[in-house]
Amino acid sequence: MSERKKTRVLVLDDDRFMLEFVSHLLKELDVDEVLVAEDGKAGLFVLSTQIDDVDLLICDIEMPGMDGIEFLRNIANQKYGGKIVLFSGVDEDLLKAIERLAIVRGLSVIGTLVKPVTIGALADLLEKLTLPVQVKVESSRSRQIFGVDELKEALLADQIKIFYQPKICALNRRVTSVECLARWQHARYGYVSPDNFISVIEQNGLINDFTRNILRKSVQQLDTWLQQGMDLKISVNVSMENLDRFNLPEIYQEAVQNSNVPIERVVLEITEGKLGRDFAQSLDILTRIRLKGFGLSIDDFGTGYASMETLKYMPFTEMKIDRIFAHKAAEDLATRVILESSIKLGKAFGLNVVVEGIETQADFELVAALGCDEIQGYFVAKPMLPDEFICWISDYEQKRK
Ligand code: C2E
Ligand code: MG
Ligand code: MG
């Protein structure tokens, strides 16, 4: 039998008493290893000397020397992959602003802890350590480790697999569609998330073949599901780097025309943040993609730079509101205001409004009540391989009836 994985926590606080007190409480709660550091610099040093991952970082904000915000900036640059709890006596709004900043930097903040700390509050946070996380390679090996040759070999050896994550109708909860998400089935690291390799593909001129391949395979999968009587659509992610050639609409059309799938059942998702390098060319290509019959979704809405201008000009059919506006919207007023306004904006433009990244029942109920059309997130289901998806959907539909 395999051994239980050890839990390792690093606590950062300039107050020695607090360090000892929190360490003591963590040990009471069965944490296997507690590391401590008295300021940001010491924290970075401790992290740099670890062979095993640190699972949780409890980080004070106000520290002399390097403060908590600077510390978080540093560990985000170093791709720290564990979870974080912000720990402070600063006021709640400021703590929330710091939490949002950390999330924007790609860090995984699972909560905040106000002083004075209690064992109950710590126990609640430790419980969250077991929530599902995205399949990612270890932080110390992320992003830069994959070279272009390794990726070329992976593409040739057909090691890129597609996971399918359902979207459901907010009103009747029916599964309407699946988003097709690439994973690299790596011999050593298991399923590697696209954040770790898409940029290498983009930077080395491989993205066009890659996207065409994903589109072709996803369409084939949908073809099979439609033949089995399922009523689904698919969404496929298209990189802005793809929009470098005017014949792209024809290339995508061909990928669908080699199947029985009606083109209207295929939605292409484009991330807003990268739109507009050559605005006229992007507009030309995207408009012709729509003309061919594809749906067009503005992905990660709210995180880019040109939201309003983009919405005005680009022929989108769908708006996908980024998960940073859904995460904890039920608890956080500012997040909720942005979420609500974005949904209204999308509806006013006549778009199908999707909220992604819904992880809790409270957020699910909130976004449904705010009038979004479709919902996606771990609360509904995580991305799955086709066999797993089939089992999941039959089970889900049984329960829904
Ligand atoms: P995206 O298109 O915004 O996809 C949603 C991401 O959020 C997926 O991550 C999904 O697994 C994750 N997710 C879904 N529900 C939840 C939730 O409740 N909580 C949290 N924390 N995360 C959730 P994934 O699969 O790692 O993909 C990351 C990004 O990589 C995608 O973001 C997309 O931009 C890109 N990507 C994925 N597949 C492809 C592809 O085939 N081509 C291109 N160009 N990009 C891709
Ligand atoms: Mg997407
Ligand atoms: Mg997205």
Tab-separated table of C-alpha atoms and ligand atoms in Angstrom:
chain	number	residue	atom	x	y	z
A	1	MET	CA	0.000	0.000	0.000
A	2	SER	CA	1.313	3.470	-0.818
A	3	GLU	CA	2.122	5.787	2.068
A	4	ARG	CA	-0.025	8.850	2.759
A	5	LYS	CA	1.557	11.929	1.209
A	6	LYS	CA	3.086	14.151	3.891
A	7	THR	CA	1.649	17.642	4.346
A	8	ARG	CA	4.269	20.377	4.490
A	9	VAL	CA	3.416	23.926	5.533
A	10	LEU	CA	5.569	27.058	5.573
A	11	VAL	CA	4.523	29.875	7.924
A	12	LEU	CA	5.832	33.391	7.347
A	13	ASP	CA	5.499	35.980	10.090
A	14	ASP	CA	7.816	38.559	11.610
A	15	ASP	CA	6.297	37.932	15.040
A	16	ARG	CA	8.163	35.041	16.700
A	17	PHE	CA	5.372	34.339	19.141
A	18	MET	CA	2.882	34.071	16.272
A	19	LEU	CA	5.217	31.688	14.419
A	20	GLU	CA	5.439	29.403	17.410
A	21	PHE	CA	1.744	29.606	18.159
A	22	VAL	CA	0.634	28.796	14.584
A	23	SER	CA	3.253	26.018	14.305
A	24	HIS	CA	1.915	24.498	17.484
A	25	LEU	CA	-1.694	24.617	16.219
A	26	LEU	CA	-0.676	23.074	12.879
A	27	LYS	CA	1.069	20.198	14.656
A	28	GLU	CA	-2.074	19.683	16.759
A	29	LEU	CA	-3.927	19.382	13.461
A	30	ASP	CA	-1.587	16.584	12.271
A	31	VAL	CA	0.445	18.573	9.761
A	32	ASP	CA	3.580	16.484	9.166
A	33	GLU	CA	6.130	19.221	8.726
A	34	VAL	CA	5.991	22.909	9.654
A	35	LEU	CA	8.663	25.259	8.322
A	36	VAL	CA	8.950	28.843	9.522
A	37	ALA	CA	10.473	32.088	8.266
A	38	GLU	CA	10.567	35.545	9.823
A	39	ASP	CA	10.390	37.655	6.664
A	40	GLY	CA	10.004	37.451	2.898
A	41	LYS	CA	13.697	36.972	2.156
A	42	ALA	CA	13.991	34.143	4.663
A	43	GLY	CA	10.820	32.618	3.176
A	44	LEU	CA	12.313	32.648	-0.326
A	45	PHE	CA	15.459	31.047	1.038
A	46	VAL	CA	13.517	28.282	2.790
A	47	LEU	CA	11.512	27.581	-0.381
A	48	SER	CA	14.657	27.466	-2.511
A	49	THR	CA	16.249	24.840	-0.280
A	50	GLN	CA	13.345	22.379	-0.300
A	51	ILE	CA	13.587	19.146	-2.236
A	52	ASP	CA	9.948	18.215	-1.624
A	53	ASP	CA	7.076	20.572	-2.446
A	54	VAL	CA	5.613	22.867	0.173
A	55	ASP	CA	1.835	22.245	0.076
A	56	LEU	CA	0.701	25.337	1.893
A	57	LEU	CA	2.111	28.734	2.605
A	58	ILE	CA	0.619	30.824	5.409
A	59	CYS	CA	1.838	34.292	4.655
A	60	ASP	CA	1.705	37.407	6.824
A	61	ILE	CA	1.322	40.620	4.818
A	62	GLU	CA	2.955	43.265	6.980
A	63	MET	CA	6.584	42.305	7.482
A	64	PRO	CA	9.666	44.503	7.659
A	65	GLY	CA	12.073	44.251	4.732
A	66	MET	CA	10.266	42.299	2.012
A	67	ASP	CA	6.526	42.548	2.700
A	68	GLY	CA	3.912	39.927	1.831
A	69	ILE	CA	2.989	41.482	-1.533
A	70	GLU	CA	6.615	41.539	-2.680
A	71	PHE	CA	7.047	37.991	-1.432
A	72	LEU	CA	3.997	36.806	-3.420
A	73	ARG	CA	5.338	38.547	-6.545
A	74	ASN	CA	8.622	36.662	-6.147
A	75	ILE	CA	7.088	33.239	-5.627
A	76	ALA	CA	4.702	33.802	-8.569
A	77	ASN	CA	7.753	34.459	-10.763
A	78	GLN	CA	9.315	31.286	-9.418
A	79	LYS	CA	6.090	29.395	-10.268
A	80	TYR	CA	5.283	28.317	-6.726
A	81	GLY	CA	2.601	25.645	-7.272
A	82	GLY	CA	1.258	25.055	-3.745
A	83	LYS	CA	-1.655	26.728	-2.006
A	84	ILE	CA	-1.581	29.990	-0.085
A	85	VAL	CA	-3.395	31.427	2.899
A	86	LEU	CA	-3.051	35.152	3.521
A	87	PHE	CA	-2.639	35.968	7.141
A	88	SER	CA	-2.972	39.475	8.464
A	89	GLY	CA	-4.357	42.090	10.731
A	90	VAL	CA	-4.812	44.570	7.805
A	91	ASP	CA	-8.366	45.552	6.962
A	92	GLU	CA	-10.571	43.138	5.083
A	93	ASP	CA	-10.852	45.145	1.809
A	94	LEU	CA	-7.085	45.446	1.553
A	95	LEU	CA	-6.689	41.738	2.251
A	96	LYS	CA	-9.179	40.993	-0.551
A	97	ALA	CA	-7.274	43.281	-2.937
A	98	ILE	CA	-4.080	41.371	-2.099
A	99	GLU	CA	-5.877	38.078	-2.623
A	100	ARG	CA	-7.073	39.211	-6.074
A	101	LEU	CA	-3.569	40.367	-6.971
A	102	ALA	CA	-2.192	36.938	-6.030
A	103	ILE	CA	-4.847	35.185	-8.124
A	104	VAL	CA	-4.093	37.451	-11.103
A	105	ARG	CA	-0.449	36.398	-10.734
A	106	GLY	CA	-1.550	32.771	-11.095
A	107	LEU	CA	-1.197	31.819	-7.431
A	108	SER	CA	-3.716	29.564	-5.731
A	109	VAL	CA	-5.096	31.394	-2.695
A	110	ILE	CA	-7.443	29.175	-0.704
A	111	GLY	CA	-8.366	31.646	1.988
A	112	THR	CA	-7.499	34.355	4.443
A	113	LEU	CA	-6.838	34.101	8.121
A	114	VAL	CA	-7.391	37.058	10.401
A	115	LYS	CA	-5.506	37.567	13.598
A	116	PRO	CA	-6.051	36.398	16.303
A	117	VAL	CA	-5.945	32.962	14.746
A	118	THR	CA	-7.999	30.062	16.107
A	119	ILE	CA	-7.555	26.324	15.701
A	120	GLY	CA	-11.037	26.067	14.116
A	121	ALA	CA	-10.194	28.600	11.391
A	122	LEU	CA	-6.928	26.762	10.662
A	123	ALA	CA	-8.692	23.392	10.523
A	124	ASP	CA	-11.219	24.758	7.958
A	125	LEU	CA	-8.379	25.974	5.757
A	126	LEU	CA	-6.458	22.700	5.974
A	127	GLU	CA	-9.570	20.892	4.778
A	128	LYS	CA	-9.455	22.939	1.575
A	129	LEU	CA	-6.000	21.526	0.806
A	130	THR	CA	-7.661	18.392	-0.527
A	131	LEU	CA	-9.883	20.182	-3.099
A	132	PRO	CA	-9.337	19.048	-6.722
A	133	VAL	CA	-6.525	20.858	-8.468
A	134	GLN	CA	-5.706	21.094	-12.141
A	135	VAL	CA	-3.308	18.450	-13.392
A	136	LYS	CA	-0.036	20.321	-13.463
A	137	VAL	CA	3.579	19.299	-13.434
A	138	GLU	CA	5.503	20.042	-10.284
A	139	SER	CA	6.125	23.734	-9.866
A	140	SER	CA	9.885	23.444	-9.987
A	141	ARG	CA	9.604	21.742	-13.341
A	142	SER	CA	6.922	23.937	-14.885
A	143	ARG	CA	6.879	26.030	-18.054
A	144	GLN	CA	10.471	26.389	-19.209
A	145	ILE	CA	11.437	22.763	-18.866
A	146	PHE	CA	9.970	21.545	-22.143
A	147	GLY	CA	12.065	22.125	-25.206
A	148	VAL	CA	10.728	22.410	-28.711
A	149	ASP	CA	12.286	19.110	-29.835
A	150	GLU	CA	10.578	17.240	-27.034
A	151	LEU	CA	7.260	18.794	-28.073
A	152	LYS	CA	7.761	18.014	-31.730
A	153	GLU	CA	8.328	14.383	-30.781
A	154	ALA	CA	5.212	14.415	-28.603
A	155	LEU	CA	3.129	15.751	-31.492
A	156	LEU	CA	4.508	13.113	-33.857
A	157	ALA	CA	3.916	10.352	-31.310
A	158	ASP	CA	0.319	11.552	-30.827
A	159	GLN	CA	0.814	12.176	-27.123
A	160	ILE	CA	-1.535	15.178	-27.013
A	161	LYS	CA	-4.882	14.006	-25.658
A	162	ILE	CA	-8.128	15.909	-25.335
A	163	PHE	CA	-10.097	16.227	-22.117
A	164	TYR	CA	-13.736	17.336	-22.249
A	165	GLN	CA	-15.293	19.614	-19.646
A	166	PRO	CA	-19.087	20.007	-19.694
A	167	LYS	CA	-21.004	23.268	-19.723
A	168	ILE	CA	-24.572	23.201	-18.493
A	169	CYS	CA	-27.623	25.388	-19.075
A	170	ALA	CA	-28.151	27.619	-16.036
A	171	LEU	CA	-31.933	27.268	-16.282
A	172	ASN	CA	-32.605	23.560	-16.766
A	173	ARG	CA	-29.104	22.240	-15.911
A	174	ARG	CA	-28.932	20.186	-19.126
A	175	VAL	CA	-25.436	19.509	-20.519
A	176	THR	CA	-25.241	21.659	-23.635
A	177	SER	CA	-21.641	21.506	-24.688
A	178	VAL	CA	-18.094	20.454	-23.846
A	179	GLU	CA	-14.882	22.478	-23.926
A	180	CYS	CA	-12.024	20.531	-25.521
A	181	LEU	CA	-8.866	20.987	-23.451
A	182	ALA	CA	-5.462	19.710	-24.558
A	183	ARG	CA	-3.255	17.637	-22.239
A	184	TRP	CA	0.149	16.192	-22.962
A	185	GLN	CA	0.294	12.571	-21.881
A	186	HIS	CA	3.887	12.634	-20.731
A	187	ALA	CA	5.734	9.398	-19.993
A	188	ARG	CA	7.306	10.884	-16.882
A	189	TYR	CA	4.936	13.556	-15.559
A	190	GLY	CA	1.514	12.127	-16.417
A	191	TYR	CA	-1.052	14.515	-17.936
A	192	VAL	CA	0.594	17.901	-18.320
A	193	SER	CA	-1.651	20.991	-18.399
A	194	PRO	CA	-1.534	23.218	-21.529
A	195	ASP	CA	-0.241	26.216	-19.568
A	196	ASN	CA	3.047	24.332	-19.430
A	197	PHE	CA	3.520	23.806	-23.150
A	198	ILE	CA	1.200	25.929	-25.360
A	199	SER	CA	3.626	28.860	-25.332
A	200	VAL	CA	6.469	26.630	-26.592
A	201	ILE	CA	4.161	25.517	-29.406
A	202	GLU	CA	3.214	29.119	-30.194
A	203	GLN	CA	6.768	30.410	-30.143
A	204	ASN	CA	8.062	27.737	-32.498
A	205	GLY	CA	5.609	28.003	-35.345
A	206	LEU	CA	3.759	24.805	-34.438
A	207	ILE	CA	0.433	26.296	-33.345
A	208	ASN	CA	-1.346	26.020	-36.684
A	209	ASP	CA	-0.772	22.276	-37.013
A	210	PHE	CA	-1.551	21.863	-33.326
A	211	THR	CA	-4.919	23.672	-33.447
A	212	ARG	CA	-5.971	21.944	-36.661
A	213	ASN	CA	-5.156	18.604	-35.064
A	214	ILE	CA	-7.153	19.388	-31.885
A	215	LEU	CA	-10.077	20.674	-33.954
A	216	ARG	CA	-10.080	17.610	-36.213
A	217	LYS	CA	-9.961	15.168	-33.285
A	218	SER	CA	-12.598	17.023	-31.262
A	219	VAL	CA	-14.914	17.129	-34.279
A	220	GLN	CA	-14.435	13.367	-34.792
A	221	GLN	CA	-15.331	12.795	-31.147
A	222	LEU	CA	-18.439	14.976	-31.456
A	223	ASP	CA	-19.387	13.108	-34.635
A	224	THR	CA	-19.353	9.839	-32.653
A	225	TRP	CA	-21.388	11.335	-29.812
A	226	LEU	CA	-23.972	12.821	-32.210
A	227	GLN	CA	-24.333	9.424	-33.881
A	228	GLN	CA	-24.974	7.940	-30.435
A	229	GLY	CA	-27.882	10.365	-30.078
A	230	MET	CA	-26.287	12.922	-27.776
A	231	ASP	CA	-27.223	16.564	-28.324
A	232	LEU	CA	-23.957	18.429	-27.797
A	233	LYS	CA	-21.773	21.211	-29.097
A	234	ILE	CA	-18.005	21.568	-28.720
A	235	SER	CA	-15.763	24.531	-27.939
A	236	VAL	CA	-12.162	24.512	-29.138
A	237	ASN	CA	-9.513	27.013	-28.053
A	238	VAL	CA	-7.824	28.983	-30.799
A	239	SER	CA	-4.650	30.903	-30.095
A	240	MET	CA	-4.220	34.487	-31.296
A	241	GLU	CA	-1.006	33.257	-32.899
A	242	ASN	CA	-3.282	31.282	-35.213
A	243	LEU	CA	-4.682	34.472	-36.696
A	244	ASP	CA	-1.631	35.060	-38.883
A	245	ARG	CA	-3.090	33.787	-42.156
A	246	PHE	CA	-6.096	34.864	-44.149
A	247	ASN	CA	-7.037	31.340	-45.232
A	248	LEU	CA	-7.615	30.174	-41.630
A	249	PRO	CA	-11.432	30.083	-42.031
A	250	GLU	CA	-11.036	27.649	-44.948
A	251	ILE	CA	-8.584	25.456	-42.980
A	252	TYR	CA	-11.022	25.182	-40.061
A	253	GLN	CA	-13.994	24.663	-42.346
A	254	GLU	CA	-12.202	21.753	-44.000
A	255	ALA	CA	-11.500	20.154	-40.605
A	256	VAL	CA	-15.257	20.100	-39.921
A	257	GLN	CA	-16.408	19.258	-43.432
A	258	ASN	CA	-14.601	15.909	-43.259
A	259	SER	CA	-17.272	14.824	-40.755
A	260	ASN	CA	-21.061	14.795	-40.336
A	261	VAL	CA	-20.926	17.526	-37.730
A	262	PRO	CA	-22.948	20.672	-38.573
A	263	ILE	CA	-20.527	23.597	-38.389
A	264	GLU	CA	-22.929	25.489	-36.068
A	265	ARG	CA	-22.107	22.934	-33.374
A	266	VAL	CA	-18.500	24.082	-33.231
A	267	VAL	CA	-17.539	27.167	-31.221
A	268	LEU	CA	-14.039	28.621	-31.390
A	269	GLU	CA	-12.792	30.330	-28.230
A	270	ILE	CA	-10.336	33.205	-28.534
A	271	THR	CA	-8.653	34.748	-25.511
A	272	GLU	CA	-9.446	38.416	-25.315
A	273	GLY	CA	-6.155	39.535	-23.795
A	274	LYS	CA	-4.289	38.816	-26.949
A	275	LEU	CA	-6.701	40.342	-29.462
A	276	GLY	CA	-5.750	43.292	-31.533
A	277	ARG	CA	-2.081	42.993	-32.428
A	278	ASP	CA	-3.181	43.590	-36.002
A	279	PHE	CA	-6.763	44.542	-35.324
A	280	ALA	CA	-7.937	44.747	-38.953
A	281	GLN	CA	-6.424	41.376	-39.844
A	282	SER	CA	-7.894	39.700	-36.727
A	283	LEU	CA	-11.276	41.255	-37.499
A	284	ASP	CA	-11.125	40.064	-41.117
A	285	ILE	CA	-10.262	36.482	-40.158
A	286	LEU	CA	-12.727	36.214	-37.279
A	287	THR	CA	-15.552	37.693	-39.323
A	288	ARG	CA	-14.968	35.146	-42.089
A	289	ILE	CA	-14.817	32.344	-39.495
A	290	ARG	CA	-18.315	33.462	-38.392
A	291	LEU	CA	-19.436	33.636	-42.009
A	292	LYS	CA	-18.539	29.960	-42.389
A	293	GLY	CA	-20.978	29.210	-39.553
A	294	PHE	CA	-18.705	28.672	-36.540
A	295	GLY	CA	-19.701	30.144	-33.179
A	296	LEU	CA	-17.130	32.559	-31.789
A	297	SER	CA	-16.475	32.984	-28.100
A	298	ILE	CA	-14.488	35.681	-26.320
A	299	ASP	CA	-12.623	33.637	-23.695
A	300	ASP	CA	-11.381	34.822	-20.274
A	301	PHE	CA	-13.505	37.958	-20.639
A	302	GLY	CA	-12.509	40.722	-18.264
A	303	THR	CA	-8.824	39.905	-18.074
A	304	GLY	CA	-7.758	41.603	-21.324
A	305	TYR	CA	-7.181	45.169	-22.375
A	306	ALA	CA	-9.656	46.010	-25.094
A	307	SER	CA	-12.927	44.611	-23.771
A	308	MET	CA	-15.302	47.315	-24.972
A	309	GLU	CA	-13.665	47.965	-28.328
A	310	THR	CA	-13.371	44.254	-28.968
A	311	LEU	CA	-17.040	43.706	-28.186
A	312	LYS	CA	-18.054	46.539	-30.469
A	313	TYR	CA	-16.191	45.297	-33.531
A	314	MET	CA	-15.698	41.549	-33.288
A	315	PRO	CA	-18.560	39.279	-34.367
A	316	PHE	CA	-18.695	37.215	-31.182
A	317	THR	CA	-21.623	34.929	-30.389
A	318	GLU	CA	-20.538	34.106	-26.846
A	319	MET	CA	-18.871	35.739	-23.851
A	320	LYS	CA	-16.970	33.572	-21.379
A	321	ILE	CA	-16.435	35.449	-18.157
A	322	ASP	CA	-13.112	34.598	-16.568
A	323	ARG	CA	-13.046	32.613	-13.392
A	324	ILE	CA	-11.385	35.386	-11.382
A	325	PHE	CA	-14.795	37.127	-11.414
A	326	ALA	CA	-16.644	33.989	-10.411
A	327	HIS	CA	-14.278	32.802	-7.725
A	328	LYS	CA	-15.874	33.623	-4.377
A	329	ALA	CA	-18.303	36.086	-5.997
A	330	ALA	CA	-20.869	35.056	-3.431
A	331	GLU	CA	-18.626	36.374	-0.638
A	332	ASP	CA	-16.954	39.366	-2.233
A	333	LEU	CA	-18.943	42.482	-3.191
A	334	ALA	CA	-16.456	43.959	-5.709
A	335	THR	CA	-16.160	40.650	-7.574
A	336	ARG	CA	-19.918	40.325	-7.592
A	337	VAL	CA	-20.419	43.826	-9.029
A	338	ILE	CA	-18.015	43.110	-11.912
A	339	LEU	CA	-19.621	39.738	-12.521
A	340	GLU	CA	-23.121	41.175	-12.568
A	341	SER	CA	-22.171	44.042	-14.912
A	342	SER	CA	-20.322	41.690	-17.263
A	343	ILE	CA	-23.323	39.387	-17.499
A	344	LYS	CA	-25.596	42.385	-18.252
A	345	LEU	CA	-23.123	43.664	-20.851
A	346	GLY	CA	-22.947	40.280	-22.575
A	347	LYS	CA	-26.736	39.944	-22.609
A	348	ALA	CA	-27.104	43.493	-23.975
A	349	PHE	CA	-24.861	42.490	-26.872
A	350	GLY	CA	-27.096	39.458	-27.461
A	351	LEU	CA	-24.333	37.012	-26.549
A	352	ASN	CA	-24.560	33.582	-24.966
A	353	VAL	CA	-23.040	34.352	-21.577
A	354	VAL	CA	-20.992	31.607	-19.926
A	355	VAL	CA	-19.368	31.843	-16.512
A	356	GLU	CA	-16.405	29.520	-16.056
A	357	GLY	CA	-14.503	28.330	-13.018
A	358	ILE	CA	-17.507	27.755	-10.750
A	359	GLU	CA	-16.281	25.674	-7.829
A	360	THR	CA	-18.935	26.024	-5.135
A	361	GLN	CA	-22.684	25.709	-4.803
A	362	ALA	CA	-22.914	29.304	-3.531
A	363	ASP	CA	-21.173	30.682	-6.636
A	364	PHE	CA	-23.262	28.395	-8.860
A	365	GLU	CA	-26.516	29.677	-7.419
A	366	LEU	CA	-25.354	33.272	-7.585
A	367	VAL	CA	-24.356	33.216	-11.276
A	368	ALA	CA	-27.553	31.368	-12.193
A	369	ALA	CA	-29.595	34.015	-10.340
A	370	LEU	CA	-27.651	36.809	-12.077
A	371	GLY	CA	-28.937	35.536	-15.413
A	372	CYS	CA	-25.965	33.893	-17.136
A	373	ASP	CA	-26.882	31.316	-19.775
A	374	GLU	CA	-24.355	28.569	-19.167
A	375	ILE	CA	-22.065	27.437	-16.361
A	376	GLN	CA	-18.753	25.575	-16.423
A	377	GLY	CA	-16.472	24.613	-13.558
A	378	TYR	CA	-15.324	21.948	-11.151
A	379	PHE	CA	-18.639	22.252	-9.301
A	380	VAL	CA	-20.325	20.715	-12.358
A	381	ALA	CA	-17.438	18.482	-13.446
A	382	LYS	CA	-13.723	18.553	-14.111
A	383	PRO	CA	-12.296	17.972	-17.619
A	384	MET	CA	-12.508	14.246	-18.483
A	385	LEU	CA	-11.348	11.725	-21.073
A	386	PRO	CA	-14.161	10.520	-23.412
A	387	ASP	CA	-14.905	7.243	-21.553
A	388	GLU	CA	-15.026	9.027	-18.236
A	389	PHE	CA	-17.278	11.718	-19.730
A	390	ILE	CA	-19.751	9.104	-21.018
A	391	CYS	CA	-20.046	7.531	-17.551
A	392	TRP	CA	-20.347	10.942	-15.939
A	393	ILE	CA	-23.082	12.239	-18.267
A	394	SER	CA	-25.298	9.170	-17.996
A	395	ASP	CA	-25.046	9.356	-14.234
A	396	TYR	CA	-25.657	13.127	-14.271
A	397	GLU	CA	-28.697	12.896	-16.555
A	398	GLN	CA	-30.216	10.151	-14.355
A	399	LYS	CA	-29.879	12.334	-11.283
A	400	ARG	CA	-31.181	15.434	-13.085
A	401	LYS	CA	-34.488	13.736	-14.005
B	1	C2E	P1	-9.415	28.238	-20.822
B	1	C2E	O1	-9.771	28.099	-22.256
B	1	C2E	O2	-9.918	29.434	-20.119
B	1	C2E	O3	-9.940	26.903	-20.125
B	1	C2E	C1	-10.419	26.819	-18.830
B	1	C2E	C2	-9.355	26.343	-17.877
B	1	C2E	O4	-9.862	26.421	-16.553
B	1	C2E	C3	-8.959	24.890	-18.082
B	1	C2E	O5	-7.595	24.762	-17.686
B	1	C2E	C4	-9.840	24.168	-17.074
B	1	C2E	O6	-9.337	22.905	-16.687
B	1	C2E	C5	-9.803	25.146	-15.944
B	1	C2E	N1	-10.995	25.038	-15.084
B	1	C2E	C6	-12.229	24.629	-15.402
B	1	C2E	N2	-13.067	24.702	-14.359
B	1	C2E	C7	-12.334	25.186	-13.332
B	1	C2E	C8	-12.638	25.489	-11.951
B	1	C2E	O7	-13.747	25.334	-11.472
B	1	C2E	N3	-11.606	25.971	-11.192
B	1	C2E	C9	-10.363	26.150	-11.703
B	1	C2E	N4	-9.419	26.600	-10.879
B	1	C2E	N5	-10.043	25.893	-12.991
B	1	C2E	C10	-11.016	25.417	-13.795
B	1	C2E	P2	-6.547	24.003	-18.605
B	1	C2E	O8	-7.182	22.822	-19.245
B	1	C2E	O9	-5.311	23.817	-17.792
B	1	C2E	O10	-6.271	25.030	-19.763
B	1	C2E	C11	-5.639	26.252	-19.529
B	1	C2E	C12	-5.694	27.116	-20.757
B	1	C2E	O11	-4.892	26.555	-21.810
B	1	C2E	C13	-7.089	27.233	-21.355
B	1	C2E	O12	-7.817	28.190	-20.632
B	1	C2E	C14	-6.774	27.650	-22.779
B	1	C2E	O13	-6.529	29.029	-22.865
B	1	C2E	C15	-5.464	26.923	-23.032
B	1	C2E	N6	-5.743	25.729	-23.851
B	1	C2E	C16	-6.248	24.526	-23.486
B	1	C2E	N7	-6.348	23.697	-24.545
B	1	C2E	C17	-5.920	24.423	-25.622
B	1	C2E	C18	-5.804	24.132	-27.037
B	1	C2E	O14	-6.156	23.068	-27.534
B	1	C2E	N8	-5.310	25.146	-27.829
B	1	C2E	C19	-4.960	26.360	-27.311
B	1	C2E	N9	-4.490	27.296	-28.169
B	1	C2E	N10	-5.061	26.656	-26.010
B	1	C2E	C20	-5.536	25.699	-25.171
B	2	MG	MG	-11.332	28.263	-23.284
B	3	MG	MG	-11.207	30.737	-20.106
